[in-house]
Each structure stands twice: as C-alpha cells, then as structure tokens.
CSV table of C-alpha atoms in Angstrom, one decimal:
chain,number,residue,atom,x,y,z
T,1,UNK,CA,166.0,110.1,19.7
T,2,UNK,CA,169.7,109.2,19.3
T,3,UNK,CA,172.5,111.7,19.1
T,4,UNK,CA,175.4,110.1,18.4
T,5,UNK,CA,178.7,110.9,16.4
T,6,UNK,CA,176.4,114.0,14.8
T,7,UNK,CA,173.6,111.5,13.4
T,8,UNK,CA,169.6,112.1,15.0
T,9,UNK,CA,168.0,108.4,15.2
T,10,UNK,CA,164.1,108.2,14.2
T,11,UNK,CA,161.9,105.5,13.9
T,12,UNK,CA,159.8,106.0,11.2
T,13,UNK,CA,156.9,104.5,10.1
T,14,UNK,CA,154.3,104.8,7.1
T,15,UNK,CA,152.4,108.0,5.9
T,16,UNK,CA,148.5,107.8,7.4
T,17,UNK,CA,147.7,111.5,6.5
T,18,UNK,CA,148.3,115.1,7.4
T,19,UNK,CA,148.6,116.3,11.1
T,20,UNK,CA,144.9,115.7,12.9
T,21,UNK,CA,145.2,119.5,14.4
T,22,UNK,CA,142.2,117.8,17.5
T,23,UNK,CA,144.0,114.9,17.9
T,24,UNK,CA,147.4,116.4,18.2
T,25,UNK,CA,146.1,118.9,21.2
T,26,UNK,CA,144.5,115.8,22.8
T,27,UNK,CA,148.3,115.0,23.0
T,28,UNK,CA,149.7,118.0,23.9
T,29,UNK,CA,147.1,118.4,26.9
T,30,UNK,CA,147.5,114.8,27.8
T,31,UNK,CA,151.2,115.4,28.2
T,32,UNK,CA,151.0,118.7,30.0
T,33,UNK,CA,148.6,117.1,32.6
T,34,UNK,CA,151.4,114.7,33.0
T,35,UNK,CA,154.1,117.0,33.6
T,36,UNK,CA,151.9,119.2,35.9
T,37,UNK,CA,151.2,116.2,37.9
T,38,UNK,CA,155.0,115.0,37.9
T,39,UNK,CA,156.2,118.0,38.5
T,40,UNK,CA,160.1,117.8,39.8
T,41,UNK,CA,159.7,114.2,41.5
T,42,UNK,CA,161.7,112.6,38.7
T,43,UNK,CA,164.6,114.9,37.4
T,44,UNK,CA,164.3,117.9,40.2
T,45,UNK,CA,162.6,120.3,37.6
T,46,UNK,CA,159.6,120.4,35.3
T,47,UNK,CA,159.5,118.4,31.8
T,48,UNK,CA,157.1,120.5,30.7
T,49,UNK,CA,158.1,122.6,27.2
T,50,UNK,CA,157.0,123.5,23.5
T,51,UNK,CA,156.1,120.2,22.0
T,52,UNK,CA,155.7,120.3,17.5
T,53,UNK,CA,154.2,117.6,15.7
T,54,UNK,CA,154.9,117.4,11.8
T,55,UNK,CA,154.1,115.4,8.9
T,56,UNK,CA,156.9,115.7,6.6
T,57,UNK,CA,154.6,114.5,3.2
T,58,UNK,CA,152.2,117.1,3.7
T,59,UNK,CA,154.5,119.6,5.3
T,60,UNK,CA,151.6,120.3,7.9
T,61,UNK,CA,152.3,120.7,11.7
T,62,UNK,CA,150.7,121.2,15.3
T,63,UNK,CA,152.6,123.0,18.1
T,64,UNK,CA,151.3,123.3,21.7
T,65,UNK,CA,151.7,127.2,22.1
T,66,UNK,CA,152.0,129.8,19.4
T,67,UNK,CA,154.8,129.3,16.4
T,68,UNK,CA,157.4,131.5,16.0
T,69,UNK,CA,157.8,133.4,13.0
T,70,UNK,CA,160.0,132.7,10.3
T,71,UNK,CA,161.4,129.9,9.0
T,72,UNK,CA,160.3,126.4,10.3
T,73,UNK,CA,163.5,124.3,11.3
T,74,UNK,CA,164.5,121.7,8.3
T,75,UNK,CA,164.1,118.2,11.1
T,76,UNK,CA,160.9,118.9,11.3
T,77,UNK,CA,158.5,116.0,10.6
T,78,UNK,CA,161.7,113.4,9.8
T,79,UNK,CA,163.1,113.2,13.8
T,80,UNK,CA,162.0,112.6,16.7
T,81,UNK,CA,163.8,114.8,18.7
T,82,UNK,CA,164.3,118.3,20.2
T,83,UNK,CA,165.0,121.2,18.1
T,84,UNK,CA,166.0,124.9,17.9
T,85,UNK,CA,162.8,126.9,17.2
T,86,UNK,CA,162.7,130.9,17.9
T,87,UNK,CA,165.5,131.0,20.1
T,88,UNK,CA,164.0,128.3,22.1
T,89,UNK,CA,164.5,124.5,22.4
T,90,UNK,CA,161.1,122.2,21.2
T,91,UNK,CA,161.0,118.7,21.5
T,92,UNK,CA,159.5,117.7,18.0
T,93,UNK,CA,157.9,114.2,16.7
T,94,UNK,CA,157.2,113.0,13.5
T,95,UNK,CA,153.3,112.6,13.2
T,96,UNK,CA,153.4,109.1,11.7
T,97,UNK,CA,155.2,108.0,14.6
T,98,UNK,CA,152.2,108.9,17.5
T,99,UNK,CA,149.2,108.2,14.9
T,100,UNK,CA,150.1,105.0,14.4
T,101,UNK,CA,151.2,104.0,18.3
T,102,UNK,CA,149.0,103.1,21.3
T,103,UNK,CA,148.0,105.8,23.5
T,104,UNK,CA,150.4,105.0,25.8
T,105,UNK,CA,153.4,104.1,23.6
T,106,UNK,CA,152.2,107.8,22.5
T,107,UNK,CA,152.7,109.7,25.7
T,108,UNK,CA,155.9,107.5,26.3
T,109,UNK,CA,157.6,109.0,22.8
T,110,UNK,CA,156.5,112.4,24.4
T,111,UNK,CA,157.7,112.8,27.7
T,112,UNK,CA,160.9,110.7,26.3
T,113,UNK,CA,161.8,113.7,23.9
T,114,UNK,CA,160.7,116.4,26.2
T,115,UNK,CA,163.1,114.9,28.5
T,116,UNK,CA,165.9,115.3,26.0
T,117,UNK,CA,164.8,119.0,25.3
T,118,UNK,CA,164.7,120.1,28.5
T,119,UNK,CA,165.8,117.9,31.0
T,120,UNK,CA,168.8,115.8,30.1
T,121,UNK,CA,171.1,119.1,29.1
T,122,UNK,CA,170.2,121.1,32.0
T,123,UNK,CA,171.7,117.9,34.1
T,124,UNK,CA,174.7,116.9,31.7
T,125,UNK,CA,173.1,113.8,31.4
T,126,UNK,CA,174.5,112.9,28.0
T,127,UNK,CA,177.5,111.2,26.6
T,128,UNK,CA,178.6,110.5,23.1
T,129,UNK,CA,180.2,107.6,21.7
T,130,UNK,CA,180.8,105.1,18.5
T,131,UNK,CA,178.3,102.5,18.0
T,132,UNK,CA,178.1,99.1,19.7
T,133,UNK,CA,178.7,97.5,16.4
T,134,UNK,CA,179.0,94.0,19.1
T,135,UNK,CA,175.6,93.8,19.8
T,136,UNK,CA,175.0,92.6,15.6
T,137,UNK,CA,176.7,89.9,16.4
T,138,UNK,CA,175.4,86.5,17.6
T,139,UNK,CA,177.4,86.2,21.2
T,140,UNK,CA,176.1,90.0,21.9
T,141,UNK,CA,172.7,89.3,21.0
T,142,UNK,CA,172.9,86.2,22.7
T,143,UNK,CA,174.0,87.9,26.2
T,144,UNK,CA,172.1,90.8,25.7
T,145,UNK,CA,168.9,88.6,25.4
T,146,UNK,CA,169.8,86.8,28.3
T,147,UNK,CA,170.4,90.0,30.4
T,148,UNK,CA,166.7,91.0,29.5
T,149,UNK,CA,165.6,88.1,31.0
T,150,UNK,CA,167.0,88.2,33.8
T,151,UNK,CA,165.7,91.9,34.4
T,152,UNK,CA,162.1,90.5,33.6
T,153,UNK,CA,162.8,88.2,36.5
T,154,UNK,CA,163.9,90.7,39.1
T,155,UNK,CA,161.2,93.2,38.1
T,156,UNK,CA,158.3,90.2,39.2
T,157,UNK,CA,160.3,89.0,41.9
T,158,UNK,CA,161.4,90.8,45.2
T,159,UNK,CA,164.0,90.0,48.0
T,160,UNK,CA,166.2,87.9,47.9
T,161,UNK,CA,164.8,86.2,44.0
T,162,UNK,CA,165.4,89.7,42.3
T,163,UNK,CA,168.6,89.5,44.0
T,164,UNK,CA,169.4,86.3,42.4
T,165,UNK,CA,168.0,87.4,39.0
T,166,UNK,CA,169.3,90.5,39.2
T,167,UNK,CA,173.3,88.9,39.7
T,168,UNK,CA,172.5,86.8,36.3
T,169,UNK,CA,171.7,89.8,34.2
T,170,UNK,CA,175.0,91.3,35.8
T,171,UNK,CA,176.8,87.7,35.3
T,172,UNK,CA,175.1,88.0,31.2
T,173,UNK,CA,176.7,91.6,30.9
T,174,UNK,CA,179.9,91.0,32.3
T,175,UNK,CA,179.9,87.5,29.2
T,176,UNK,CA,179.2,90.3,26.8
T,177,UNK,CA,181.4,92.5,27.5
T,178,UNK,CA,184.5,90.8,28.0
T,179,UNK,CA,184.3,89.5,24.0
T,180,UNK,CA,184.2,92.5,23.1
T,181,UNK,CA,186.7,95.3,24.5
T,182,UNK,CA,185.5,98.8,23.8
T,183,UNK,CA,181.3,96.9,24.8
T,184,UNK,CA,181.5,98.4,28.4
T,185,UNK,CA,182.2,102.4,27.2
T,186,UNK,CA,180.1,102.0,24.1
T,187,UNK,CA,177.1,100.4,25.5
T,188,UNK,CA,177.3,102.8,28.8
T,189,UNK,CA,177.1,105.8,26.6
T,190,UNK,CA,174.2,105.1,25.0
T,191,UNK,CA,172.4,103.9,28.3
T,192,UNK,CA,173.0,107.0,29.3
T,193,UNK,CA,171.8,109.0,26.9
T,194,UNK,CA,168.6,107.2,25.4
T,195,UNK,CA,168.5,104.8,28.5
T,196,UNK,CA,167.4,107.3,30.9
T,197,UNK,CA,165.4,109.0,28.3
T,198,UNK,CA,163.7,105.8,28.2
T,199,UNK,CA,163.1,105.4,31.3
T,200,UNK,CA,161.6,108.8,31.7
T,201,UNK,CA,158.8,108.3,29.5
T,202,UNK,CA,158.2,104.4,31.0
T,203,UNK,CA,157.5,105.8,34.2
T,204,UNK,CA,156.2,109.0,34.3
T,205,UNK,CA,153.8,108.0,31.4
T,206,UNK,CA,152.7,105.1,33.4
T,207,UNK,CA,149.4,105.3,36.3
T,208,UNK,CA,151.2,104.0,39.4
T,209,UNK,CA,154.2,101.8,40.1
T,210,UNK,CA,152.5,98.3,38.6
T,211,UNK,CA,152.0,99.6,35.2
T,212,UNK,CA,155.3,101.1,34.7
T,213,UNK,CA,157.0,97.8,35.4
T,214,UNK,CA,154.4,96.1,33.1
T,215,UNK,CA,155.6,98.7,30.4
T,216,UNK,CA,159.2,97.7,31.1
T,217,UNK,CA,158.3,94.2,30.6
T,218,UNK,CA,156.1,94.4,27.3
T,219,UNK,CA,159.6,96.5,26.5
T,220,UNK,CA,161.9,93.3,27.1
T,221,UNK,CA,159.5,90.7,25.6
T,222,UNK,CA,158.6,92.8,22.8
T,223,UNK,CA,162.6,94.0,22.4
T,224,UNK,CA,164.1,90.5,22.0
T,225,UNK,CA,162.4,90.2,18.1
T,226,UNK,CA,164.3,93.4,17.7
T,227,UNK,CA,166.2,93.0,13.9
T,228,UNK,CA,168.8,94.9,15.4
T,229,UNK,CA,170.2,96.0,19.2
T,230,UNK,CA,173.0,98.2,18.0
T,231,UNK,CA,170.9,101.7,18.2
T,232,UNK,CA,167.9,100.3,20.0
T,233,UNK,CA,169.0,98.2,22.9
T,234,UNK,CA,169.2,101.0,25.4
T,235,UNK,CA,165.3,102.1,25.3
T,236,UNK,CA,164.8,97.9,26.5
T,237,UNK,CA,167.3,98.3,28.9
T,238,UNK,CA,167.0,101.5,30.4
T,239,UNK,CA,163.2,101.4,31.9
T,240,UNK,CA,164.3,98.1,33.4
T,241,UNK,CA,167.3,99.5,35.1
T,242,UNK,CA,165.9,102.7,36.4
T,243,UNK,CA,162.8,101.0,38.0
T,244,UNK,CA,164.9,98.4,39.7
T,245,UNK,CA,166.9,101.4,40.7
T,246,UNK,CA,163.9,103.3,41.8
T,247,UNK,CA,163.2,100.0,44.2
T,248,UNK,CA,166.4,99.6,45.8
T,249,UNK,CA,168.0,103.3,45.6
T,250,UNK,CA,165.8,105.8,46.7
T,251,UNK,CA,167.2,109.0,45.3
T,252,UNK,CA,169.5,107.6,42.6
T,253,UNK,CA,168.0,110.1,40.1
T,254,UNK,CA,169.7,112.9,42.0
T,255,UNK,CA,172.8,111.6,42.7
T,256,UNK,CA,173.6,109.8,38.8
T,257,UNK,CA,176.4,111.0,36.9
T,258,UNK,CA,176.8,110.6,32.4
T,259,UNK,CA,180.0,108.4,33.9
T,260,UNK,CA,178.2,106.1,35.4
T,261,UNK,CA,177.0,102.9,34.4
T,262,UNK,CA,173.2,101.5,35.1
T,263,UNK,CA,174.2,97.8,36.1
T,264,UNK,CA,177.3,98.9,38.6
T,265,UNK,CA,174.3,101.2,40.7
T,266,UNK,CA,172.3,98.5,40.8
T,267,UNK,CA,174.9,96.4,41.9
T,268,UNK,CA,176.1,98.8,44.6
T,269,UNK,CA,172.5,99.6,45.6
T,270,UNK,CA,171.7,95.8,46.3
T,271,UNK,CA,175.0,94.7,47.3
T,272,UNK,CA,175.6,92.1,44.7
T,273,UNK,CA,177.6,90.5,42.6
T,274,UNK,CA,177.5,88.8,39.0
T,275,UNK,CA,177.1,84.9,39.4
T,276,UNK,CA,179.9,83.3,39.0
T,277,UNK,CA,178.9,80.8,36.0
T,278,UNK,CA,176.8,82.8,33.3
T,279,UNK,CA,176.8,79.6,31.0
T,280,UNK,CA,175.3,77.7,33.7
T,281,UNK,CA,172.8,80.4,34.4
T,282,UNK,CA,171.8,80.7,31.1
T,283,UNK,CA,169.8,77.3,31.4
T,284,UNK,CA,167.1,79.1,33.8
T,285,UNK,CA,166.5,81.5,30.9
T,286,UNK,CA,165.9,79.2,28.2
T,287,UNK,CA,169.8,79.7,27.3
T,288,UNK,CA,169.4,76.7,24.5
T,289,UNK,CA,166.8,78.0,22.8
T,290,UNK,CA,168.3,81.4,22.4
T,291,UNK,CA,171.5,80.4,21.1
T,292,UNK,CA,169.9,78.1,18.1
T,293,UNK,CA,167.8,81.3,17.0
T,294,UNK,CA,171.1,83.5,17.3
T,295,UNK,CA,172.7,80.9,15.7
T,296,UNK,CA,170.3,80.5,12.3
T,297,UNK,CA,170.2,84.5,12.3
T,298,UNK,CA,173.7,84.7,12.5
T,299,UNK,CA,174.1,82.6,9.1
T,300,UNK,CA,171.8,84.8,7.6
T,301,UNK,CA,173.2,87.6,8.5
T,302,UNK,CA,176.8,86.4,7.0
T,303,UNK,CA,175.4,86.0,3.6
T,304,UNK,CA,173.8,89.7,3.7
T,305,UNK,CA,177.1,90.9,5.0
T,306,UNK,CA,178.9,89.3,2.1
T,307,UNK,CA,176.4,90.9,-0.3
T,308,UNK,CA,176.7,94.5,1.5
T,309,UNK,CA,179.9,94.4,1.5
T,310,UNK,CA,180.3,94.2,-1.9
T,311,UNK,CA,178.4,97.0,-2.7
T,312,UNK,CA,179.8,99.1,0.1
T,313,UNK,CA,183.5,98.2,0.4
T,314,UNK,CA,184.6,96.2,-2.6
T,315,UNK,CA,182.6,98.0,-5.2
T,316,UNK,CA,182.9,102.3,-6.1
T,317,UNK,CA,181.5,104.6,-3.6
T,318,UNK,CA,181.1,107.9,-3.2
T,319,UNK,CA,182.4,108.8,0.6
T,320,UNK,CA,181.1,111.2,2.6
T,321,UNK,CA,183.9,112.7,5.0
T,322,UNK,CA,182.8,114.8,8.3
T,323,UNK,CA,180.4,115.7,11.2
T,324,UNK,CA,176.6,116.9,10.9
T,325,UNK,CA,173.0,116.3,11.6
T,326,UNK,CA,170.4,114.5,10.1
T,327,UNK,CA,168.5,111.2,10.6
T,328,UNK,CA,168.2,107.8,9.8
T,329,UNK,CA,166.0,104.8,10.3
T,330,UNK,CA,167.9,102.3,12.8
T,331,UNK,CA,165.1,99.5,12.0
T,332,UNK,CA,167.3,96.8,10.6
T,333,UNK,CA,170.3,98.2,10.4
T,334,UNK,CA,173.5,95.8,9.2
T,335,UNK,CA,177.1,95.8,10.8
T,336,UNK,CA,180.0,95.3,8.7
T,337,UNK,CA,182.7,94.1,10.9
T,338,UNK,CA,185.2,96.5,11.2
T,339,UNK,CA,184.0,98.3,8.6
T,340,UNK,CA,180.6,100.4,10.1
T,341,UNK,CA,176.5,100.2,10.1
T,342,UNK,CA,174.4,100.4,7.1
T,343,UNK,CA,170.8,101.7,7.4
T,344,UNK,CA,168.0,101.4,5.4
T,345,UNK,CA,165.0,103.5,4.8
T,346,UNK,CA,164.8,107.5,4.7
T,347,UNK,CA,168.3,108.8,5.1
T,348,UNK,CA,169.2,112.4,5.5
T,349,UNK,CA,172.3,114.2,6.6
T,350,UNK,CA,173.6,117.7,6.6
T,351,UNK,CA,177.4,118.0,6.4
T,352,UNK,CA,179.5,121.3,5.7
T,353,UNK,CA,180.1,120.0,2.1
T,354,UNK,CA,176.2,119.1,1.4
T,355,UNK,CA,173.5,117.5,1.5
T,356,UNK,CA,173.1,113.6,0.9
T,357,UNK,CA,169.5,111.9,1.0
T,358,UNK,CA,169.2,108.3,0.6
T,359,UNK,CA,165.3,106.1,0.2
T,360,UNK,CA,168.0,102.6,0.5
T,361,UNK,CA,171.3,101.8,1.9
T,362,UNK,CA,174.0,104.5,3.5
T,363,UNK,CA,177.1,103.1,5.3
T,364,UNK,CA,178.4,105.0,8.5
T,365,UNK,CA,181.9,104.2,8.9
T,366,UNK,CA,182.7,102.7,12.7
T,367,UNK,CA,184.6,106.0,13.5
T,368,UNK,CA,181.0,108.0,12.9
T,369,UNK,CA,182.8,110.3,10.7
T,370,UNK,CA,182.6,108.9,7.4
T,371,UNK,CA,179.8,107.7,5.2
T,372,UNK,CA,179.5,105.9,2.3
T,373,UNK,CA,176.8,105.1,-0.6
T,374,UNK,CA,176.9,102.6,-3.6
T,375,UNK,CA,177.4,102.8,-7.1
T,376,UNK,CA,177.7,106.6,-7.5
T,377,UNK,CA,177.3,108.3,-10.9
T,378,UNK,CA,178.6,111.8,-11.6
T,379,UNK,CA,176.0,114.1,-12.7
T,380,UNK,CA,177.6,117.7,-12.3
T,381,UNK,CA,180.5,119.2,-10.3
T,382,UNK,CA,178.0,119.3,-7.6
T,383,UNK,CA,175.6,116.5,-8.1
T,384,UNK,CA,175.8,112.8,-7.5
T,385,UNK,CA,173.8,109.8,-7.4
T,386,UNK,CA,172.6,106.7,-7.6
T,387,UNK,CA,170.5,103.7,-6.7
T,388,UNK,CA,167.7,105.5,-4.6
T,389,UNK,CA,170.7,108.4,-3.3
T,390,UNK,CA,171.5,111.7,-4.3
T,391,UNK,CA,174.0,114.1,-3.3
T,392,UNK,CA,174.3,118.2,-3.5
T,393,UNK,CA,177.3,119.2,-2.9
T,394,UNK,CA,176.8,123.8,-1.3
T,395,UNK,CA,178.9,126.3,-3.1
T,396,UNK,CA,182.6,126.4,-2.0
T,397,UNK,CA,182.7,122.5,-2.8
T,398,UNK,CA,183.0,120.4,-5.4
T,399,UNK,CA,183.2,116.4,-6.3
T,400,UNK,CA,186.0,114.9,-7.7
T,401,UNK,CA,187.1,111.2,-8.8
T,402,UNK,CA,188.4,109.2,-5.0
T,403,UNK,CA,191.5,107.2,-4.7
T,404,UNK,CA,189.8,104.3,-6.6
T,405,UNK,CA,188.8,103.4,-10.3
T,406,UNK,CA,184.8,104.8,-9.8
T,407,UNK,CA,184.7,106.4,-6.2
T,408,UNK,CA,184.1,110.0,-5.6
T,409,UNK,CA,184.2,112.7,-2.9
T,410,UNK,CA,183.8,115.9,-2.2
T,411,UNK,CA,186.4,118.4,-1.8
T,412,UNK,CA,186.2,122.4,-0.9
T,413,UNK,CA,186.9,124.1,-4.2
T,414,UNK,CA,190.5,125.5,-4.8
C-alpha cells in the first residue's frame, strides 16, 4: 500500500474466485499467532487489528472479528490497504492478491498493511511526496540496480566485507542521486513510508533471522526484472535496509524519525562512507551487463513515450483537477518526462468533482494533483468517456469544453 499525493497503490492480480471463507481464517489465525508472538519487539506495540479480505468481482468478503453494520467501505476488494470501518481502522487486502501468493509472500502482504493500520500512524512514521519519476529512467535504474547488489552483498557478508559492500550501495545512491535533484527527498519519502512497511512484514513474517535475510534477498533478485521502480523500489529496498540496520544498530526502530533517511543510519551506525569511485565499483557487480540491458530498455521505452505522449499530451484530454482517493495498478507504469506517470490496468479515483474509472491508461500529472485520460467524448453534462474510461461528474459539477480544440474538464456548476 502507497499513499501518496491522495492516490492508494495496489497490486492487482487476476480473478480466481470468491473469498474461500476456511482459507481466509487460516490467514487471519496465522497472522494473529504472529502478532501474539511478536508482540512489541519491533514497533514498541502490538500489530495485531481487524484484518478484511474482499473479492471485488463477487463482492464477497472475510473479516477476522464481527462486521460492523452498515455500509461496507467503497476500497474494499480494489486496495490493499487500511481502511475506516465502524469507527475503527482495518487493514483490508484484495483476495486475488493472497490466493494467488505463496504462503509466505501471504503473511508478508498482512503484517505489511496491519503495520500501516495500526502501527505507522501511532508513530508518525509517514511522509508524503511526488513521485520519483528518476527511477524510469535508464541512469536511475541503472544505480538503483547496482545499490541492490551491493545490499545482497552485505546481507551474506559480515565485518569488514558488508562494510565494503555496504559503502558501494551508498557510493551507487549518492551516482543516483546527484542526476537527479529532488531524487534524495522523493526517494526518502517513500522509503519511509512503504520501506518500513516492507520491512515489517519481511521480518516479522520470517522464522528466525536466516530466513528474513533470505526474503530480502529473493526481494532484490526478484526486484531487478521489476518493469518499473518508480512506486515499487522501496518494498526491495526497505527489508534490505532495516535488517542491515537491525545488525549494526540495535534499537534503531525506536529511535527513527519520517525525516530520516535509511542509507545515512546505516552509514552512521557502521561508520562509513560511500566509496569514492562508484563507476569503478560498478565492475564487481556486473556494472557492464546492467548498463546494456538499461540501455536496450531505455530505447524501448523512448518509442512508448513518444506514442503516450501523443495520446496524453499532444492529443484532447479530459483533465482531472484535485486531491482524493482511490487506486491504481503501479505494474508497468510509464514516466513522461516532465510531464507525469501513466498507469495501466484498473484505475479508480474519487475526487470532490467525481468519479473517474479507467480498465487502460490514466496520466497523473508530476505535481500529483492533476490527471489526465485520452480521447474523451462528451456524453452528458455529467458524463464522459472514452477508450476503456468513464467519468461521472456528482451534483454541484458539471463538464465543460478545456482550453484546447477537444479537451474537457470539470467545473462546479454556476
């Protein structure tokens, strides 16, 4: 889960069938035993809360104590991610998400939202920020691949070898960051948030020490064939971070702050320092071969930028102005330099003005405030739509024609 300029990240995945009502106690009692036998040794307080499971298809859903009455909330069964429910705050997962994962992965997605429900606010251990649009492109990607690397390295090595591997993944972040200006605040703020989160889950799912650092690694291996980093990077990063951490600063967990940054208490806990040549570095980590896959992805990727932009920026669009909630599917998602991040797959946001739901493409502008859909068609003065979209405007606004021949937004009625 992802909450970032208003917009709920999920990773969704497809249909199998309605909730199993067994199956989904089996991972409601697995996860309680788990918090039980956690307790406060991670955050200083219990994890343990509400948990719902829902299959939005078949509008059918599991909770681990009693429902409330009335109205179910409208996120459930398209985010992974807590939610008000009776006054109280539940962390709720989409079905198809835990049927079709391991049964690790599966208690890993449910300690990681119960951490955001009832951990992470209770600690102000959240911090908001636009997008790391850098880490599309192929120098981030490159560096950012590298860094991972060097974290596998430290986690398997000890003394003065994670040392060493740990100052190239600092030398690799400090490449990255100093392309790109606003990477330090942008990437930080989502570490934070979805890092730690991540991290949770990696280790208190885990059965001892050795098999939460062998879920961080399968994390880094597995993260590298990633289609995109911009949303994602942080649940790679983050386990990696915190159980280096967790080896060299006993205690960090109480004493972390949403202004701080992962790598710089690492740093300060082993006393290091980035090496001073990343480039030369980068040969130990198979630096080469990285850089000719960046390289042919990056090609590719100009081509479908060219195309998306066309339909997104050159072409009419209908432009969605202002905050909200909703979801979207960060599973190869496309940044438009300068411009923002389209995403693909289920779509759904809530704004003042309406509601816009989208099966294909939806552009979120870089300053998170403004979105944008393709090719829109005026059905109504409340209705739009158009290739796989659809927009209903709520009473008190209406759509009008935009600033260009074709575009269209929506305005509160005179």
């Amino acid at each position: 889960m992802a909450i970032l300029s208003g917009v709920v990240t999920a990773l969704a995945l497809p249909a199998v069938a309605q909730v199993d009502q067994q199956r989904a106690q089996d991972y409601f009692k697995d996860v309680q035993a788990v918090c039980e036998r956690e307790g406060k040794r991670l955050w200083g307080m219990s994890m343990c809360g509400p948990m719902v499971i829902a299959d939005l298809r078949t509008q059918t859903i599991a909770t681990s104590q009693p429902a409330p009455e009335g109205p179910r909330p409208r996120l459930l069964g398209i985010v992974n991610a807590p939610v008000e429910w009776g006054g109280v705050t539940w962390a709720a997962y989409m079905w198809d998400t835990l049927v079709n994962a391991s049964p690790r992965h599966a208690r890993e997605v449910l300690l990681h939202e119960l951490f955001h429900g009832i951990v992470q606010a209770k600690l102000g251990l959240a911090a908001q920020g636009p997008l790391p649009e850098h880490l599309d492109a192929m120098d981030g990607r490159y560096w950012l691949r590298l860094e991972w690397r060097a974290l596998a390295r430290a986690l398997r090595e000890s003394g003065a070898q994670r040392s060493a591997a740990v100052r190239d993944a600092l030398a690799f972040r400090q490449a990255r960051r100093m392309l790109h200006t606003a990477a330090a605040e942008t990437e930080r703020a989502i570490e934070i948030t979805e890092g730690l989160a991540a991290y949770t889950g990696t280790a208190a799912a885990a059965a001892s020490g050795d098999d939460a650092v062998a879920g961080a690694l399968d994390l880094l291996t597995s993260g590298e064939t990633g289609e995109s980093f911009v949303r994602t990077f942080a649940y790679v990063s983050g386990p990696a971070y915190g159980l280096l951490l967790d080896a060299s600063s006993p205690g960090w967990r109480q004493r972390i702050r949403n202004t701080d940054d992962y790598a710089a208490l690492l740093a300060s806990a082993l006393t290091v320092q980035p090496t001073t040549d990343a480039a030369a570095s980068a040969v130990r980590y198979g630096g080469a071969d990285v850089r000719a896959a960046e390289e042919q992805r990056e090609r590719q990727r100009q081509e479908r930028i060219a195309e998306l932009r066309r339909q997104f920026v050159d072409g009419p669009v209908f432009l969605l102005r202002g905050g909200g909630n909703g979801m979207s599917n960060s599973m190869g998602a496309v940044v438009i330099p300068d411009i923002g991040t389209v995403f693909f797959g289920p779509y759904r946001h809530h704004a003042d003005s309406g509601t816009l739901e989208a099966e294909k493409g939806v552009l979120l502008e870089s300053n998170g405030s403004v979105r944008r859909v393709p090719a829109p068609v005026r059905r109504d003065d409340t209705t739009l739509a158009g290739d796989g979209w659809t927009f209903t405007a709520k009473p008190g606004w209406v759509i009008r024609e935009g600033s260009r021949r074709g575009d269209y937004e929506v305005v509160r009625q005179p």
